[in-house]
Amino acid sequence: MERIKMAIQKSGRLTEKTLGLLKNCGVEFSWSKDKLYSVGLNFPLDLLLVRDDDIPEYVLDGVCDLGIVGENVLTEKTLKRKKNLKPLKNLGFGKCRLSMAIPNALKYPGPELFQNSKIATSYPYTMQNWLEQNNVTAEVIELAGSVEIGPQIGVCDYICDLVSTGNTLRSNGLKEVQTILESQSVIIETPSEFLTPEKKTLINRLMSRIAGVQTAKSSKYIMLNCSLNNLEKIKTILPGVERPSVVPLEGDLNRVAVHSVCQENVFWETIENLKEAGASGILVLPIEKMM
Ligand code: PRT
Ligand code: ZN
């Protein structure tokens, strides 16, 4: 029987969330001693654990059928290889942005500031691409890490680096002036020439489980009781609900139980509003799976 292989980050910011997602899809794994390979026990999915930088290559070359990687790394590697690989699905974690940053004391007039300057980055292709789109010529200095100390030690004038909270830039006397790429983790799929119909079927099965996990995560099951008089008002307050189930309550003809899946988060304000509108016994429950 065919199996599919997925490349994921071995150890880093994406690892825990990636493994958590696969666990929520119900896949159990048996690990090799060195933790570089793992075999799905109850789903024909195997994992290859690697540096995140290598994931796009493995997927582009058909070594792995799927990969989970940040869009920042995906963009950089596909520009480098002059290949196109569209994400199959956004995963919503590992969010960050690739931004241009300059010393605090400087004003930012626009991309022309970078003309004829020296800019350090770990993302030379993505940055060069942005410079070209803005008709700017600059010297690109490729650094593997600690890009943020570049201006202080005189390696470069400006930098282009990943930012999430901005603390790293701030503590190095830099300010973010321009986002050039918004990024999150995505699933990528190998070009179709490497896929058999059986593999494609397995990929679709996994994707629909992931979609189920994602919808379940953002949805809640809500139950409450109310009098028939308040029903219409209460229906308008329930977030993301079109037609709730309305069940009669034993021994009370005027009151009903309302049950529904809310396709959105249920906030405390919503519960307070429901109470005010006459609801009682309000229960909000997490949903584990949804198809
Ligand atoms: O060993 P390997 O090569 O696999 O890992 P790595 O060290 O290259 O990557 P890792 O684990 O640090 O990050 C993996 C992915 O997480 C990145 O490619 C991004 O897609 C995503 N991600 C999300 C981030 C951040 N947020 C982030 N904040 N990657 C890096 N950072 C860095 C940022 O550059 C800064 O230096 O974290 C530092 C702190 O950020 P601030 O702005 O919160 O201070
Ligand atoms: Zn890396």
Tab-separated table of N, CA and C and ligand atoms in Angstrom, residues 9 11 50-54 72-73 77 123 144, ligand 2:
chain	number	residue	atom	x	y	z
A	9	GLN	N	9.801	20.494	10.494
A	9	GLN	CA	10.992	21.012	11.178
A	9	GLN	C	11.366	20.111	12.359
A	11	SER	N	13.582	20.654	15.045
A	11	SER	CA	13.425	21.298	16.341
A	11	SER	C	13.530	22.795	16.150
A	50	VAL	N	13.690	17.589	9.606
A	50	VAL	CA	14.853	18.254	9.009
A	50	VAL	C	14.921	19.730	9.406
A	51	ARG	N	15.974	20.442	8.970
A	51	ARG	CA	16.032	21.900	9.138
A	51	ARG	C	14.932	22.511	8.287
A	52	ASP	N	14.298	23.556	8.778
A	52	ASP	CA	13.190	24.134	8.005
A	52	ASP	C	13.638	24.623	6.622
A	53	ASP	N	14.897	25.054	6.534
A	53	ASP	CA	15.417	25.587	5.259
A	53	ASP	C	15.439	24.538	4.146
A	54	ASP	N	15.491	23.261	4.541
A	54	ASP	CA	15.581	22.192	3.531
A	54	ASP	C	14.212	21.700	3.063
A	72	ASN	N	7.891	32.464	4.659
A	72	ASN	CA	9.152	33.176	4.466
A	72	ASN	C	10.206	32.280	3.822
A	73	VAL	N	10.327	31.050	4.354
A	73	VAL	CA	11.319	30.106	3.823
A	73	VAL	C	10.876	29.621	2.431
A	77	LYS	N	13.167	30.122	-0.986
A	77	LYS	CA	13.702	28.967	-1.729
A	77	LYS	C	13.118	28.865	-3.126
A	123	TYR	N	17.552	36.512	3.967
A	123	TYR	CA	16.592	36.272	2.879
A	123	TYR	C	16.970	37.070	1.635
A	144	ALA	N	23.765	34.433	8.064
A	144	ALA	CA	22.948	33.282	8.456
A	144	ALA	C	22.156	33.557	9.731
B	2	ZN	ZN	16.271	27.495	9.431
